[in-house]
Tab-separated table of C-alpha atoms in Angstrom:
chain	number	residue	atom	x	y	z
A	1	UNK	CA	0.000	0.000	0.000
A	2	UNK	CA	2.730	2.224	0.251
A	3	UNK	CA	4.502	1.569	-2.970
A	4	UNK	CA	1.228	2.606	-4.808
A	5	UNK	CA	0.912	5.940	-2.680
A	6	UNK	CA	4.310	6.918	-3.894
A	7	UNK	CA	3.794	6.284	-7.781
A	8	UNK	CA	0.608	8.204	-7.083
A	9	UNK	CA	3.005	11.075	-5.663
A	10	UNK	CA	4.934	10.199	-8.351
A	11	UNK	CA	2.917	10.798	-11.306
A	12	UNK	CA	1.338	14.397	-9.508
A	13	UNK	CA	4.730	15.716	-9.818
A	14	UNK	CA	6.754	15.484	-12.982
A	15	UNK	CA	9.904	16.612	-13.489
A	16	UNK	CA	10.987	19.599	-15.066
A	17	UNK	CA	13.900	18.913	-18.223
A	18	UNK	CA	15.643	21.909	-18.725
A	19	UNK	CA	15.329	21.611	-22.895
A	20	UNK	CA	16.557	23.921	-26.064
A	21	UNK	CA	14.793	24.575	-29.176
A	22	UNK	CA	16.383	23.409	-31.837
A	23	UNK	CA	17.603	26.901	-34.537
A	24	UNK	CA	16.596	25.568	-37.584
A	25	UNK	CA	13.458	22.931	-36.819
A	26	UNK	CA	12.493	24.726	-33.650
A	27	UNK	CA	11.914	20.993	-32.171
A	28	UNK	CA	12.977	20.397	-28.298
A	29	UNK	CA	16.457	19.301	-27.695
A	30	UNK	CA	16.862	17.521	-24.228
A	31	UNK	CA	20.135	17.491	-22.456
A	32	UNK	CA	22.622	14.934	-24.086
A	33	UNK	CA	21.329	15.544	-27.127
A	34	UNK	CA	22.454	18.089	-30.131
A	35	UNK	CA	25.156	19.928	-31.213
A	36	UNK	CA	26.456	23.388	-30.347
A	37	UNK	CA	27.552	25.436	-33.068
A	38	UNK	CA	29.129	28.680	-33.061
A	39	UNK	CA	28.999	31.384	-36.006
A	40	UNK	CA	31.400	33.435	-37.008
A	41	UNK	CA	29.756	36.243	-35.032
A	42	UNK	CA	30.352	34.326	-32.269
A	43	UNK	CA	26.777	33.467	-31.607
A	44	UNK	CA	26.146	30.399	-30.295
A	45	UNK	CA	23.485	28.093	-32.526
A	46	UNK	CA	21.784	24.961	-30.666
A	47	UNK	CA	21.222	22.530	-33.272
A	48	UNK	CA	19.243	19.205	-32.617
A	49	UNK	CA	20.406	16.844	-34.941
A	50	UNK	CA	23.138	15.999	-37.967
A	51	UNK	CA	20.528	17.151	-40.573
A	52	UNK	CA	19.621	20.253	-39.064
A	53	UNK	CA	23.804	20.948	-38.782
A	54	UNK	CA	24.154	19.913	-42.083
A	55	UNK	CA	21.399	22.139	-43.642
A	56	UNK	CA	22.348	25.535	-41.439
A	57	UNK	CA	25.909	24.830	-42.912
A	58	UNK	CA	24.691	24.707	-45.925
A	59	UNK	CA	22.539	27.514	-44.950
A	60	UNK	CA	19.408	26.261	-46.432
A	61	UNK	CA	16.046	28.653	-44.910
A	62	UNK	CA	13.602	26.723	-42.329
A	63	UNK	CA	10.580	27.943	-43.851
A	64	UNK	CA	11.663	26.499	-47.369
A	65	UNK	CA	11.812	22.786	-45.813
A	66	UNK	CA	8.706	21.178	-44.975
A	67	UNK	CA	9.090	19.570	-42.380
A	68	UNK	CA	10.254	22.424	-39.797
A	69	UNK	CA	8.297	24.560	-37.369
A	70	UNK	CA	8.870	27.613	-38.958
A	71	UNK	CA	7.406	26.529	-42.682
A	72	UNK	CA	4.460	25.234	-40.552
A	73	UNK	CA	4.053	28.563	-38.959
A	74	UNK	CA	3.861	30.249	-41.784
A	75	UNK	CA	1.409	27.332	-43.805
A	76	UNK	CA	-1.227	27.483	-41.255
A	77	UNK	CA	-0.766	23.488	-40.445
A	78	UNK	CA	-1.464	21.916	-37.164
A	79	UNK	CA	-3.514	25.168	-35.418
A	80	UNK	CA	-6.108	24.177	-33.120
A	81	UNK	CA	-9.620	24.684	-34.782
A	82	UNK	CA	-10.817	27.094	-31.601
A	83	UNK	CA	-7.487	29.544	-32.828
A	84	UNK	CA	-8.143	29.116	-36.048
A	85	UNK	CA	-12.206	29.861	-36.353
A	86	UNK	CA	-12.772	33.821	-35.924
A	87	UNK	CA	-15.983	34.958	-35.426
A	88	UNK	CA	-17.741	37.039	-38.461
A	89	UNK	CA	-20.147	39.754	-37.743
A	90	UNK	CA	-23.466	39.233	-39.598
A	91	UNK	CA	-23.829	42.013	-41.579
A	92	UNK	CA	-27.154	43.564	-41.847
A	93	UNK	CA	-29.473	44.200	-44.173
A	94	UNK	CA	-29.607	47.709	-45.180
A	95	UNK	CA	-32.625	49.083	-47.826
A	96	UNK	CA	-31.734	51.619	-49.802
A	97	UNK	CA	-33.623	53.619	-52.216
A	98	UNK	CA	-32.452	52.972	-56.417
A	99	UNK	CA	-32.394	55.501	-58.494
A	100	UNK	CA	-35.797	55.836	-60.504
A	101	UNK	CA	-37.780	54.996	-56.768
A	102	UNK	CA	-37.527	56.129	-53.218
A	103	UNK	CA	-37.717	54.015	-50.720
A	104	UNK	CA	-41.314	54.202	-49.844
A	105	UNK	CA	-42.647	53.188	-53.497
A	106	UNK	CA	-40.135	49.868	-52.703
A	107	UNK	CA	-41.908	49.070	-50.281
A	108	UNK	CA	-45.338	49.764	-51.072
A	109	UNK	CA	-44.509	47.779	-54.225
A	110	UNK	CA	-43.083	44.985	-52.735
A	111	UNK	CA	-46.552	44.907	-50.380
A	112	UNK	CA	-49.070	44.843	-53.409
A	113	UNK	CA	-50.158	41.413	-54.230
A	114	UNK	CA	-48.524	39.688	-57.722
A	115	UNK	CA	-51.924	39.758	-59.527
A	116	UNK	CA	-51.924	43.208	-59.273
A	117	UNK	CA	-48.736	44.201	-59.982
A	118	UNK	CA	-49.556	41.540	-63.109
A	119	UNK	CA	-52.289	43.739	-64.513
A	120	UNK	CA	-50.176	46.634	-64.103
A	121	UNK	CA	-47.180	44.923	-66.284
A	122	UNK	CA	-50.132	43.475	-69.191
A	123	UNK	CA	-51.153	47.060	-69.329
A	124	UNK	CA	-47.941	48.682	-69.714
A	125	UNK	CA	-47.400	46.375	-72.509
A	126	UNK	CA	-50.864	46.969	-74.367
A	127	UNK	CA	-49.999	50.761	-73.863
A	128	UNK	CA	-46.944	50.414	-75.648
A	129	UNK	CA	-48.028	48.319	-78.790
A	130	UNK	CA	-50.761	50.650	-78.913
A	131	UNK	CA	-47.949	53.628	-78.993
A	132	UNK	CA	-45.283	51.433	-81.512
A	133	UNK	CA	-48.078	50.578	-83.791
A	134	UNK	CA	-49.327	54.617	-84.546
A	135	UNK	CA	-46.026	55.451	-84.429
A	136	UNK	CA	-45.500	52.373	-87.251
A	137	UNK	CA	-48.203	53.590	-89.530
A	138	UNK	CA	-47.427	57.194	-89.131
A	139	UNK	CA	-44.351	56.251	-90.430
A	140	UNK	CA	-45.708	54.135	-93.275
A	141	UNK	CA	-47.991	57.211	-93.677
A	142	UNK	CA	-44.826	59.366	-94.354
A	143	UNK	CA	-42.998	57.270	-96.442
A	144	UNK	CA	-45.560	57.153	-98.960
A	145	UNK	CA	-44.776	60.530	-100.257
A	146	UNK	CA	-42.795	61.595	-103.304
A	147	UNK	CA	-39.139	61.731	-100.845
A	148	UNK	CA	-39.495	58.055	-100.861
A	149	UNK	CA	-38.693	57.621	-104.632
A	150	UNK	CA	-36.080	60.491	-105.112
A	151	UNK	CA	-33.556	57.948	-102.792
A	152	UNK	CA	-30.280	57.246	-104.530
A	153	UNK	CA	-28.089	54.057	-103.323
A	154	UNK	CA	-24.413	55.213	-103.269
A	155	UNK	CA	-21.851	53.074	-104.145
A	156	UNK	CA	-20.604	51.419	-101.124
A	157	UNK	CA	-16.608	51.846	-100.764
A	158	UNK	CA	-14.119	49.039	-100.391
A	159	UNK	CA	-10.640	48.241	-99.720
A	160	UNK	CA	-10.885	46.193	-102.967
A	161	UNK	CA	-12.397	48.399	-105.360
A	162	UNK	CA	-9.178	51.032	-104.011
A	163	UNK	CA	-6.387	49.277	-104.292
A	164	UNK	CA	-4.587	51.211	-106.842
A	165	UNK	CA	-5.320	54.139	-104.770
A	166	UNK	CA	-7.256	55.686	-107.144
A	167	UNK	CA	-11.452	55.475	-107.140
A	168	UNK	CA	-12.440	53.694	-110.474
């Protein structure tokens, strides 16, 4: 009974690793582990394994390689969903008046029943016809008159007809 007391102690308190990241993959390095590199600055560089020492040598960029902390940074992989949702404002509705109609007549229009508004469109219509057709035979009315035979076609001019530059 005391045995499983103490792993119960145990396993409340866990032990604290004193740990580096890692310059290029930004990945923990625990003690015994790594390889310290200085720069010509004289800045010391923590680096956690051969490959990482072999591609700051060769000074390759973390956020070109894939597989590095950085390039996920900066790719949006592996964010929690709860960081990564924002909340949007709903925007709201707004009626505004067009140009031909106020606001009011939008409204009162958008109130009147479709059979009405219906009628209203079929007698737009007939108005019209009514107002192409005189206009049609007033025309025809017009035409009838001696200008109507005095029209001369003209020649219609081509690129073909001058080509020798001068009009034949």
């Amino acid at each position: 009974r005391r045995h499983t007391a103490y792993y119960y102690l145990l396993a409340a308190c866990t032990m604290v690793i004193a740990t580096e990241l890692c310059a290029l993959s930004e990945y923990r390095i625990y003690p015994g582990n790594g390889k310290l590199f200085i720069r010509r600055d004289g800045k010391p560089v923590m680096l956690g394994s051969s490959k990482a020492y072999s591609l700051t040598v060769q000074r390759k960029k973390p956020s070109k390689l894939v597989w590095t902390q950085v390039w996920r940074r900066l790719n949006k992989k592996g964010l929690s969903e709860a960081t990564l949702k924002k909340r949007t404002r709903k925007s709201t509705k707004v009626q505004r008046a067009v140009v031909g109609a106020s606001l009011e007549e939008i409204r009162k229009k958008a109130s009147q029943k479709s059979d009405f508004r219906t009628a209203q469109r079929d007698a737009a219509l007939k108005e019209a016809k009514a107002k192409a057709k005189a206009a049609k035979a007033k025309a025809k009315k017009s035409s009838k008159g001696p200008a109507a035979s005095t029209h001369v076609k003209t020649p219609k001019f081509t690129k073909r007809a001058n080509r020798g530059m001068t009009q034949r």
